[in-house]
CSV table of C-alpha atoms and ligand atoms in Angstrom, one decimal:
chain,number,residue,atom,x,y,z
A,1453,MET,CA,15.3,-9.6,-3.2
A,1454,GLN,CA,18.5,-7.6,-4.2
A,1455,THR,CA,16.6,-5.0,-6.2
A,1456,LEU,CA,17.5,-2.1,-3.7
A,1457,SER,CA,21.2,-2.6,-4.1
A,1458,GLY,CA,23.0,0.5,-5.1
A,1459,LYS,CA,19.6,2.5,-5.5
A,1460,LYS,CA,19.7,6.1,-4.4
A,1461,ILE,CA,16.7,7.2,-2.2
A,1462,LEU,CA,15.9,10.8,-1.0
A,1463,LEU,CA,14.0,10.5,2.0
A,1464,GLY,CA,11.8,13.6,2.6
A,1465,ILE,CA,10.5,13.8,6.1
A,1466,SER,CA,7.7,16.3,7.0
A,1467,GLY,CA,6.3,17.0,10.4
A,1468,GLY,CA,4.1,14.5,11.5
A,1469,ILE,CA,4.2,11.9,14.6
A,1470,ALA,CA,5.1,9.0,12.1
A,1471,ALA,CA,8.5,10.8,11.5
A,1472,TYR,CA,9.9,8.7,14.4
A,1473,LYS,CA,9.6,5.6,12.2
A,1474,CYS,CA,11.9,7.1,9.5
A,1475,ALA,CA,14.9,5.9,11.6
A,1476,GLU,CA,13.8,2.2,11.5
A,1477,LEU,CA,12.9,2.8,7.7
A,1478,THR,CA,16.3,4.4,6.9
A,1479,ARG,CA,18.0,1.4,8.6
A,1480,ARG,CA,15.9,-1.3,6.7
A,1481,LEU,CA,16.6,0.4,3.3
A,1482,ILE,CA,20.4,0.7,4.1
A,1483,GLU,CA,20.7,-3.0,5.0
A,1484,ARG,CA,19.4,-3.8,1.5
A,1485,GLY,CA,22.3,-1.7,-0.1
A,1486,THR,CA,20.2,1.6,-0.5
A,1487,GLU,CA,22.0,5.1,-0.3
A,1488,ILE,CA,19.9,7.3,1.6
A,1489,ARG,CA,19.9,11.1,1.8
A,1490,VAL,CA,17.7,12.8,4.3
A,1491,VAL,CA,15.9,16.3,3.8
A,1492,MET,CA,13.6,17.3,6.7
A,1493,THR,CA,11.3,20.1,6.8
A,1494,GLU,CA,11.4,22.5,10.0
A,1495,ALA,CA,8.5,20.8,11.6
A,1496,ALA,CA,9.9,17.4,11.1
A,1497,LYS,CA,12.6,18.3,13.5
A,1498,GLU,CA,10.0,18.5,16.1
A,1499,PHE,CA,9.3,14.7,15.9
A,1500,ILE,CA,12.8,13.2,15.1
A,1501,THR,CA,16.2,15.0,15.4
A,1502,PRO,CA,18.4,15.6,12.4
A,1503,LEU,CA,21.2,14.0,14.4
A,1504,THR,CA,19.4,10.8,14.8
A,1505,MET,CA,18.7,10.8,10.8
A,1506,GLN,CA,22.4,11.7,10.2
A,1507,ALA,CA,23.5,8.8,12.4
A,1508,VAL,CA,21.3,6.2,10.8
A,1509,SER,CA,21.9,7.6,7.1
A,1510,GLY,CA,25.6,8.1,7.6
A,1511,HIS,CA,25.2,11.6,5.9
A,1512,GLN,CA,24.4,15.1,7.1
A,1513,VAL,CA,20.8,15.8,6.9
A,1514,ALA,CA,19.6,18.9,4.7
A,1515,SER,CA,16.8,21.0,5.7
A,1516,SER,CA,17.4,24.8,4.8
A,1517,LEU,CA,17.2,26.0,1.2
A,1518,LEU,CA,19.3,29.0,2.4
A,1519,ASP,CA,22.2,27.0,4.3
A,1520,PRO,CA,25.4,28.0,2.6
A,1521,GLU,CA,27.3,25.1,4.4
A,1522,ALA,CA,24.8,22.3,3.2
A,1523,GLU,CA,24.6,24.0,-0.3
A,1524,ARG,CA,28.4,23.7,-0.5
A,1525,SER,CA,28.3,19.8,0.1
A,1526,MET,CA,25.7,18.9,-2.3
A,1527,ASN,CA,23.4,21.7,-3.5
A,1528,HIS,CA,19.7,21.2,-3.8
A,1529,ILE,CA,19.9,20.8,-7.6
A,1530,GLU,CA,22.6,18.1,-7.4
A,1531,LEU,CA,20.5,16.5,-4.7
A,1532,ALA,CA,17.4,16.5,-6.9
A,1533,LYS,CA,19.6,15.0,-9.8
A,1534,TRP,CA,21.2,12.3,-7.4
A,1535,ALA,CA,17.9,10.7,-6.6
A,1536,ASP,CA,16.6,7.4,-8.3
A,1537,LEU,CA,13.7,7.8,-6.1
A,1538,VAL,CA,12.3,10.6,-3.9
A,1539,LEU,CA,10.3,9.2,-1.1
A,1540,LEU,CA,8.1,11.6,0.9
A,1541,ALA,CA,7.4,9.7,4.2
A,1542,PRO,CA,5.5,11.0,6.3
A,1543,ALA,CA,3.9,13.2,3.8
A,1544,THR,CA,1.5,15.4,5.9
A,1545,ALA,CA,-1.7,17.2,4.5
A,1546,ASP,CA,0.4,20.4,4.3
A,1547,LEU,CA,3.3,18.9,2.4
A,1548,ILE,CA,0.9,17.2,0.0
A,1549,ALA,CA,-1.0,20.5,-0.5
A,1550,ARG,CA,2.2,22.4,-1.1
A,1551,VAL,CA,3.5,19.8,-3.6
A,1552,ALA,CA,0.1,19.7,-5.3
A,1553,GLY,CA,0.1,23.5,-5.4
A,1554,GLY,CA,3.7,23.5,-7.0
A,1555,LEU,CA,5.2,25.6,-4.2
A,1556,GLY,CA,8.8,25.8,-3.5
A,1557,ASN,CA,8.6,27.5,-0.1
A,1558,ASP,CA,11.2,25.1,1.6
A,1559,LEU,CA,14.1,22.9,0.6
A,1560,LEU,CA,11.9,19.7,0.4
A,1561,SER,CA,9.2,21.1,-1.7
A,1562,THR,CA,11.8,22.8,-4.0
A,1563,LEU,CA,13.6,19.5,-4.5
A,1564,VAL,CA,10.3,17.8,-5.4
A,1565,LEU,CA,9.9,20.6,-8.1
A,1566,ALA,CA,13.6,20.1,-9.3
A,1567,THR,CA,13.7,16.4,-9.5
A,1568,GLU,CA,13.3,14.3,-12.6
A,1569,ALA,CA,13.1,11.3,-10.5
A,1570,PRO,CA,9.9,9.6,-9.6
A,1571,VAL,CA,8.2,10.8,-6.4
A,1572,ALA,CA,6.5,8.5,-3.9
A,1573,VAL,CA,4.3,9.7,-1.3
A,1574,ALA,CA,3.4,8.1,1.9
A,1575,PRO,CA,0.6,10.0,3.5
A,1576,ALA,CA,0.3,10.4,7.2
A,1577,MET,CA,-2.4,12.5,9.1
A,1578,ASN,CA,-5.5,12.5,11.2
A,1579,GLN,CA,-8.3,10.4,9.5
A,1580,GLN,CA,-10.6,13.4,9.2
A,1581,MET,CA,-7.6,15.5,7.7
A,1582,TYR,CA,-7.2,12.6,5.3
A,1583,LYS,CA,-10.8,12.4,4.2
A,1584,ASN,CA,-11.1,16.2,3.8
A,1585,ILE,CA,-12.1,17.0,0.2
A,1586,ALA,CA,-9.0,19.3,-0.1
A,1587,THR,CA,-6.6,16.6,0.7
A,1588,GLN,CA,-8.4,14.1,-1.4
A,1589,GLU,CA,-8.3,16.5,-4.5
A,1590,ASN,CA,-4.6,17.2,-3.9
A,1591,LEU,CA,-3.8,13.6,-3.8
A,1592,ALA,CA,-5.9,13.2,-7.0
A,1593,THR,CA,-3.8,15.9,-8.6
A,1594,LEU,CA,-0.5,14.0,-7.6
A,1595,ILE,CA,-2.0,10.9,-9.0
A,1596,ARG,CA,-2.6,12.7,-12.3
A,1597,ARG,CA,0.9,13.9,-12.3
A,1598,GLU,CA,2.1,10.4,-11.9
A,1599,PHE,CA,3.2,10.7,-8.3
A,1600,ILE,CA,3.1,7.2,-6.7
A,1601,ILE,CA,0.9,7.0,-3.7
A,1602,TRP,CA,1.8,4.3,-1.1
A,1603,GLY,CA,-0.9,4.0,1.7
A,1604,PRO,CA,-2.1,5.4,4.1
A,1605,GLY,CA,-3.0,2.5,6.2
A,1606,ALA,CA,-5.9,2.5,8.5
A,1607,GLY,CA,-6.4,1.8,12.2
A,1608,GLU,CA,-5.9,3.5,15.6
A,1609,GLN,CA,-4.2,6.9,15.3
A,1610,ALA,CA,-1.7,8.7,17.8
A,1611,CYS,CA,-4.5,11.2,18.4
A,1612,GLY,CA,-6.8,8.3,19.5
A,1613,ASP,CA,-9.1,8.5,16.3
A,1614,VAL,CA,-9.7,5.4,14.2
A,1615,GLY,CA,-9.4,5.5,10.4
A,1616,PRO,CA,-7.5,5.9,7.4
A,1617,GLY,CA,-4.3,8.1,7.7
A,1618,ARG,CA,-1.7,6.1,9.3
A,1619,MET,CA,1.7,6.1,7.5
A,1620,LEU,CA,2.5,2.4,6.3
A,1621,GLU,CA,5.0,0.6,8.4
A,1622,PRO,CA,8.5,0.9,7.6
A,1623,MET,CA,8.8,-2.7,6.1
A,1624,GLU,CA,5.7,-2.1,4.1
A,1625,LEU,CA,7.5,0.9,2.6
A,1626,VAL,CA,10.7,-1.2,1.9
A,1627,HIS,CA,8.6,-3.6,0.1
A,1628,HIS,CA,7.1,-0.9,-2.0
A,1629,CYS,CA,10.6,0.3,-2.8
A,1630,GLU,CA,11.7,-3.2,-3.8
A,1631,GLU,CA,8.6,-3.7,-6.1
A,1632,PHE,CA,9.3,-0.2,-7.6
A,1633,PHE,CA,12.8,-1.2,-8.3
A,1634,GLN,CA,11.8,-4.5,-9.6
A,1635,PRO,CA,13.3,-4.8,-13.2
A,1636,ARG,CA,10.6,-4.9,-15.7
A,1637,LEU,CA,11.6,-8.2,-17.4
A,1638,LEU,CA,8.3,-8.8,-19.0
A,1639,SER,CA,7.6,-5.3,-20.2
A,1640,GLY,CA,5.8,-5.6,-23.8
A,1641,GLN,CA,4.4,-9.1,-23.0
A,1642,SER,CA,0.9,-9.8,-22.5
A,1643,ILE,CA,0.2,-12.9,-20.2
A,1644,LEU,CA,-3.0,-15.0,-20.1
A,1645,ILE,CA,-3.1,-16.9,-16.8
A,1646,THR,CA,-5.8,-19.6,-15.6
A,1647,ALA,CA,-6.1,-20.2,-11.8
A,1648,GLY,CA,-8.1,-21.9,-9.4
A,1649,PRO,CA,-10.3,-24.9,-9.8
A,1650,THR,CA,-13.4,-25.5,-12.0
A,1651,GLN,CA,-16.8,-26.6,-10.7
A,1652,GLU,CA,-18.8,-29.2,-12.7
A,1653,ALA,CA,-22.3,-29.1,-11.9
A,1654,ILE,CA,-24.3,-32.2,-11.2
A,1655,ASP,CA,-27.6,-30.5,-10.3
A,1656,PRO,CA,-28.5,-26.9,-9.1
A,1657,VAL,CA,-26.7,-27.4,-5.6
A,1658,ARG,CA,-24.0,-29.9,-6.1
A,1659,TYR,CA,-20.9,-29.8,-8.2
A,1660,ILE,CA,-17.6,-31.7,-8.7
A,1661,SER,CA,-14.4,-29.8,-8.0
A,1662,ASN,CA,-10.8,-30.1,-6.5
A,1663,HIS,CA,-8.9,-28.3,-3.6
A,1664,SER,CA,-7.2,-25.5,-5.7
A,1665,SER,CA,-7.3,-22.3,-3.9
A,1666,GLY,CA,-6.0,-20.2,-6.7
A,1667,LYS,CA,-3.2,-18.9,-4.7
A,1668,MET,CA,-0.4,-20.3,-7.2
A,1669,GLY,CA,-2.3,-18.7,-10.2
A,1670,PHE,CA,-2.9,-15.4,-8.6
A,1671,GLN,CA,0.6,-15.0,-7.3
A,1672,LEU,CA,1.7,-15.8,-10.9
A,1673,ALA,CA,-0.7,-12.9,-12.2
A,1674,GLU,CA,0.8,-10.6,-9.5
A,1675,ALA,CA,4.4,-11.3,-10.5
A,1676,ALA,CA,3.7,-10.9,-14.2
A,1677,ALA,CA,2.2,-7.6,-13.6
A,1678,ARG,CA,5.1,-6.5,-11.3
A,1679,SER,CA,7.3,-7.5,-14.0
A,1680,GLY,CA,5.8,-5.2,-16.3
A,1681,ALA,CA,3.4,-7.5,-18.4
A,1682,SER,CA,-0.1,-6.7,-19.1
A,1683,VAL,CA,-2.0,-9.6,-17.4
A,1684,THR,CA,-5.3,-11.2,-18.0
A,1685,LEU,CA,-6.4,-13.7,-15.3
A,1686,ILE,CA,-9.2,-16.2,-15.9
A,1687,SER,CA,-10.2,-17.8,-12.6
A,1688,GLY,CA,-12.5,-20.5,-11.4
A,1689,PRO,CA,-14.4,-20.0,-8.2
A,1690,VAL,CA,-11.8,-18.8,-5.5
A,1691,ASN,CA,-11.6,-16.5,-2.6
A,1692,GLN,CA,-8.5,-14.3,-3.6
A,1693,ARG,CA,-7.9,-10.6,-4.1
A,1694,THR,CA,-7.4,-9.5,-7.7
A,1695,PRO,CA,-3.7,-8.2,-7.9
A,1696,ASP,CA,-3.3,-4.7,-8.9
A,1697,GLY,CA,-3.3,-3.9,-12.5
A,1698,VAL,CA,-4.6,-7.5,-13.5
A,1699,CYS,CA,-7.8,-7.7,-15.6
A,1700,ARG,CA,-9.6,-10.6,-14.0
A,1701,ILE,CA,-12.5,-12.8,-15.7
A,1702,ASP,CA,-14.4,-15.3,-13.4
A,1703,VAL,CA,-15.6,-18.5,-14.7
A,1704,THR,CA,-17.1,-21.6,-13.1
A,1705,SER,CA,-16.7,-24.7,-15.4
A,1706,ALA,CA,-14.0,-26.1,-17.5
A,1707,THR,CA,-16.3,-25.3,-20.6
A,1708,ASN,CA,-16.7,-21.8,-19.5
A,1709,MET,CA,-12.9,-21.6,-18.9
A,1710,HIS,CA,-12.2,-23.1,-22.4
A,1711,GLU,CA,-14.3,-20.6,-24.2
A,1712,GLU,CA,-12.9,-17.5,-22.3
A,1713,VAL,CA,-9.4,-18.8,-22.9
A,1714,MET,CA,-9.9,-19.5,-26.7
A,1715,LYS,CA,-11.4,-16.1,-27.3
A,1716,LEU,CA,-8.3,-14.2,-25.6
A,1717,ALA,CA,-5.2,-16.6,-26.3
A,1718,PRO,CA,-4.4,-15.5,-29.6
A,1719,GLU,CA,-4.1,-11.8,-28.4
A,1720,HIS,CA,-1.6,-12.8,-25.8
A,1721,THR,CA,2.0,-13.6,-26.1
A,1722,ILE,CA,2.2,-16.1,-23.1
A,1723,PHE,CA,-0.3,-18.5,-21.8
A,1724,ILE,CA,0.1,-20.2,-18.4
A,1725,SER,CA,-2.3,-22.7,-17.5
A,1726,CYS,CA,-2.1,-23.1,-13.8
A,1727,ALA,CA,-5.9,-23.9,-13.2
A,1728,ALA,CA,-6.9,-27.2,-11.8
A,1729,VAL,CA,-9.3,-28.0,-14.7
A,1730,ALA,CA,-11.7,-31.0,-14.3
A,1731,ASP,CA,-10.8,-33.5,-16.8
A,1732,TYR,CA,-14.4,-34.8,-16.8
A,1733,ARG,CA,-17.9,-33.5,-16.1
A,1734,PRO,CA,-21.1,-34.9,-15.6
A,1735,GLU,CA,-22.8,-35.8,-18.9
A,1736,CYS,CA,-26.3,-34.6,-17.8
A,1737,ILE,CA,-27.0,-31.8,-15.2
A,1738,SER,CA,-30.2,-32.4,-13.5
A,1739,GLU,CA,-32.5,-29.3,-13.7
A,1740,GLN,CA,-33.8,-30.3,-10.3
A,1741,LYS,CA,-32.2,-31.3,-7.0
A,1742,ILE,CA,-31.6,-34.9,-7.1
A,1743,LYS,CA,-33.4,-36.8,-4.3
A,1744,LYS,CA,-32.4,-39.4,-2.1
A,1745,THR,CA,-34.6,-42.3,-2.6
A,1746,LYS,CA,-35.0,-45.3,-0.3
A,1747,ASP,CA,-34.6,-48.1,-2.6
A,1748,LYS,CA,-31.3,-46.9,-4.0
A,1749,ASP,CA,-27.9,-47.5,-2.0
A,1750,ALA,CA,-25.8,-46.3,-4.8
A,1751,MET,CA,-26.1,-43.9,-7.7
A,1752,THR,CA,-24.0,-43.4,-10.8
A,1753,ILE,CA,-23.0,-40.2,-12.5
A,1754,ARG,CA,-21.8,-40.8,-16.1
A,1755,MET,CA,-18.7,-38.2,-16.8
A,1756,ILE,CA,-17.7,-37.1,-20.2
A,1757,LYS,CA,-14.3,-35.7,-21.1
A,1758,ASN,CA,-14.0,-31.8,-21.0
A,1759,PRO,CA,-11.9,-30.0,-23.6
A,1760,ASP,CA,-8.2,-29.8,-22.8
A,1761,ILE,CA,-7.7,-26.0,-22.7
A,1762,VAL,CA,-4.0,-25.9,-22.6
A,1763,ALA,CA,-3.7,-28.5,-25.4
A,1764,SER,CA,-6.2,-26.5,-27.5
A,1765,VAL,CA,-4.0,-23.3,-27.0
A,1766,ALA,CA,-0.7,-25.0,-27.9
A,1767,SER,CA,-2.3,-26.3,-31.1
A,1768,LEU,CA,-3.4,-22.9,-32.4
A,1769,THR,CA,-2.0,-22.3,-35.9
A,1770,GLU,CA,-2.4,-18.7,-35.7
A,1771,GLY,CA,-1.4,-16.5,-32.7
A,1772,ARG,CA,-0.2,-19.3,-30.7
A,1773,PRO,CA,1.4,-18.0,-27.3
A,1774,TYR,CA,4.4,-19.4,-25.5
A,1775,THR,CA,2.5,-22.0,-23.7
A,1776,VAL,CA,3.3,-23.1,-20.2
A,1777,GLY,CA,1.5,-26.0,-18.5
A,1778,PHE,CA,1.4,-27.2,-15.0
A,1779,ALA,CA,1.5,-30.8,-13.9
A,1780,ALA,CA,0.0,-31.8,-10.5
A,1781,GLU,CA,1.3,-35.2,-9.7
A,1782,THR,CA,1.4,-37.7,-6.7
A,1783,GLN,CA,4.0,-40.0,-8.2
A,1784,ASN,CA,6.6,-40.4,-11.0
A,1785,LEU,CA,6.7,-36.7,-11.3
A,1786,GLU,CA,9.2,-36.4,-14.3
A,1787,HIS,CA,7.6,-39.3,-16.2
A,1788,TYR,CA,4.1,-37.8,-16.1
A,1789,ALA,CA,5.2,-34.3,-16.5
A,1790,ARG,CA,7.2,-35.1,-19.6
A,1791,ASN,CA,4.3,-37.2,-21.1
A,1792,LYS,CA,2.0,-33.9,-20.5
A,1793,LEU,CA,4.8,-31.8,-22.0
A,1794,GLU,CA,4.9,-33.8,-25.1
A,1795,GLN,CA,1.1,-34.9,-25.6
A,1796,LYS,CA,-0.1,-31.4,-25.2
A,1797,ASN,CA,2.7,-29.8,-27.2
A,1798,LEU,CA,3.7,-27.5,-24.4
A,1799,ASP,CA,6.8,-25.2,-24.4
A,1800,LEU,CA,7.3,-25.6,-20.7
A,1801,ILE,CA,5.8,-27.5,-17.9
A,1802,CYS,CA,6.0,-26.8,-14.3
A,1803,ALA,CA,5.6,-29.9,-12.1
A,1804,ASN,CA,4.7,-30.1,-8.6
A,1805,ASP,CA,4.4,-33.1,-6.2
A,1806,VAL,CA,1.1,-32.5,-4.7
A,1807,SER,CA,1.4,-35.5,-2.4
A,1808,VAL,CA,3.8,-33.6,-0.2
A,1809,SER,CA,2.2,-31.7,2.7
A,1810,GLY,CA,3.1,-27.8,2.8
A,1811,GLN,CA,3.2,-27.5,-1.0
A,1812,GLY,CA,0.8,-27.8,-3.9
A,1813,PHE,CA,-2.8,-27.3,-3.4
A,1814,ASN,CA,-3.9,-24.7,-0.9
A,1815,SER,CA,-0.8,-24.0,0.7
A,1816,ASP,CA,1.3,-20.7,1.0
A,1817,SER,CA,4.4,-22.5,-0.6
A,1818,ASN,CA,5.5,-24.7,-3.3
A,1819,ALA,CA,8.3,-26.5,-5.1
A,1820,LEU,CA,8.3,-26.9,-8.8
A,1821,THR,CA,10.6,-28.9,-11.4
A,1822,VAL,CA,10.2,-27.2,-14.8
A,1823,TYR,CA,10.6,-29.5,-17.9
A,1824,TRP,CA,11.1,-28.5,-21.5
A,1825,LYS,CA,12.3,-30.5,-24.4
A,1826,ASN,CA,15.9,-30.7,-23.6
A,1827,GLY,CA,16.2,-29.7,-20.0
A,1828,GLU,CA,14.9,-29.2,-16.6
A,1829,HIS,CA,15.2,-26.8,-13.8
A,1830,VAL,CA,14.5,-27.1,-10.0
A,1831,PHE,CA,12.7,-24.4,-8.1
A,1832,PRO,CA,13.2,-25.5,-4.3
A,1833,LEU,CA,10.4,-25.0,-1.8
A,1834,THR,CA,9.6,-21.3,-1.0
A,1835,SER,CA,6.6,-19.1,-0.7
A,1836,LYS,CA,4.2,-19.1,-3.8
A,1837,ASN,CA,4.9,-15.3,-3.9
A,1838,GLN,CA,8.8,-15.8,-4.2
A,1839,LEU,CA,8.3,-18.8,-6.5
A,1840,ALA,CA,6.0,-16.8,-8.9
A,1841,MET,CA,8.6,-14.0,-9.2
A,1842,GLU,CA,11.5,-16.6,-10.0
A,1843,LEU,CA,9.2,-18.3,-12.4
A,1844,MET,CA,8.4,-15.1,-14.2
A,1845,SER,CA,12.2,-14.3,-14.4
A,1846,PHE,CA,12.8,-17.8,-15.8
A,1847,ILE,CA,10.3,-17.4,-18.6
A,1848,SER,CA,11.5,-14.1,-19.5
A,1849,GLU,CA,14.6,-15.7,-20.4
A,1850,LYS,CA,13.3,-18.6,-22.1
A,1851,ILE,CA,11.3,-16.3,-24.5
A,1852,GLN,CA,14.3,-14.3,-25.5
B,3237,PMT,O1,-4.4,-23.1,-6.6
B,3237,PMT,P1,-3.5,-23.8,-5.5
B,3237,PMT,O2,-4.1,-24.1,-4.2
B,3237,PMT,O3,-2.4,-22.6,-5.2
B,3237,PMT,O4,-2.6,-24.8,-6.0
B,3237,PMT,C1,-1.9,-24.9,-7.1
B,3237,PMT,C2,-1.8,-26.1,-8.0
B,3237,PMT,C3,-1.4,-27.1,-7.4
B,3237,PMT,C4,-3.4,-26.2,-8.4
B,3237,PMT,C5,-1.0,-25.8,-9.3
B,3237,PMT,O5,0.3,-25.7,-8.8
B,3237,PMT,C6,-1.2,-26.8,-10.3
B,3237,PMT,O6,-0.4,-27.7,-10.3
B,3237,PMT,N1,-2.1,-26.6,-11.3
B,3237,PMT,C7,-2.3,-27.6,-12.4
B,3237,PMT,C8,-3.2,-28.5,-11.9
B,3237,PMT,C9,-3.8,-29.5,-12.9
B,3237,PMT,O7,-4.8,-29.5,-13.2
B,3237,PMT,O8,-2.8,-30.4,-13.4
B,3237,PMT,P2,-3.0,-31.7,-14.4
B,3237,PMT,O9,-1.6,-32.3,-14.3
B,3237,PMT,O10,-4.3,-32.3,-14.1
B,3237,PMT,O11,-3.1,-30.9,-15.7
B,3237,PMT,C10,-2.1,-30.6,-16.5
B,3237,PMT,C11,-2.2,-29.3,-17.3
B,3237,PMT,O12,-3.2,-29.3,-18.3
B,3237,PMT,C12,-2.5,-28.0,-16.3
B,3237,PMT,O13,-1.7,-27.1,-17.1
B,3237,PMT,C13,-4.0,-27.9,-16.6
B,3237,PMT,O14,-4.2,-26.5,-16.4
B,3237,PMT,C14,-4.3,-28.3,-17.9
B,3237,PMT,N2,-5.7,-28.8,-18.1
B,3237,PMT,C15,-6.0,-30.0,-17.5
B,3237,PMT,C16,-7.3,-30.4,-17.9
B,3237,PMT,C17,-8.1,-29.8,-18.8
B,3237,PMT,N3,-9.2,-30.2,-19.1
B,3237,PMT,N4,-7.6,-28.5,-19.4
B,3237,PMT,C18,-6.4,-28.2,-19.0
B,3237,PMT,O15,-5.9,-27.1,-19.7
């Protein structure tokens, strides 16, 4: 991801043990093309020296509001205006309280007051201090004022306590910065996505399903939300965390999914059908558990066709969203995918070869070939996370 290239981050370090991680954080951000200026509180200097931070950032570190020398090179108002993002890491309970209280009693708190840039806060403190109602109320105040809060993590602390309050690791903060600067390619779009398998009941304890884990669909939902879209995710039974900012509706069978999708599709601008929907379901669901009998060596379950969800959406005459299907194939990828594109009247189809190990069902990576009427595009094997971001960027160009 090149989202950090050329971005200007003002790193505000306050006096907590996690300050020592700021050298690593600075190096990782600079590696990605970020320009960093560092401001330290007096207490921060007890944990990491300004000389270290100057060496890794390549710029003089500012710490005093009343330092004529520092004010001559870039005064605090210029510094506040310079930043695209102010990152307070580590943000101690004291710094959080001062910022929540609107104090300007040192250079760092003054800069926070003076900047128009978004401010991200990475809390770091003892778990009891973090849980303290005063800290919680201060954080709630910052959230209300649209500060961004990253973390804290939980685990063993420098003081030996265990609990929430650890500053996120440098790479976790780098990823948050990358996401923060991710271009909002789909802002203004509302995207409906289906994910996971469907379960078609045979009796109260048995069903027919498939190996879809929901990973691909959930990554798509996360990528869409990160790209600025409002996202509704309709999922079959899976064990996946709902991505932040995504509205999730759980369903079980293809008919449930069909019903929910048809209710919501006309309110959305894009529909992505990633779910592995069962094509057929048992015609009759036994009310009681079907018993094994001595005299029968085989049993027959008559199956009937499920509604084709993506085709129903694509045939809407009013409120038809831009409609994207998936094709899970084990042979003749292009031939079968193009047939589905045409027969289901789709705008785009994303074909994956699910016969290759390490991609398709239940893997963390995937490769796709996307077909539309007059073209195709190959997305080589990569993580489903990365692939989802690439696909969202591709779709955003297609709907222009
Ligand atoms: O969930 P994962 O483990 O991460 O795996 C991801 C995946 C392999 C499930 C995903 O990448 C994928 O290929 N999803 C589509 C699976 C599928 O059902 O493909 P299909 O070729 O059978 O169906 C074609 C299209 O019609 C799909 O968009 C499907 O959602 C849709 N369909 C199918 C049947 C039906 N009754 N209604 C539908 O809408």
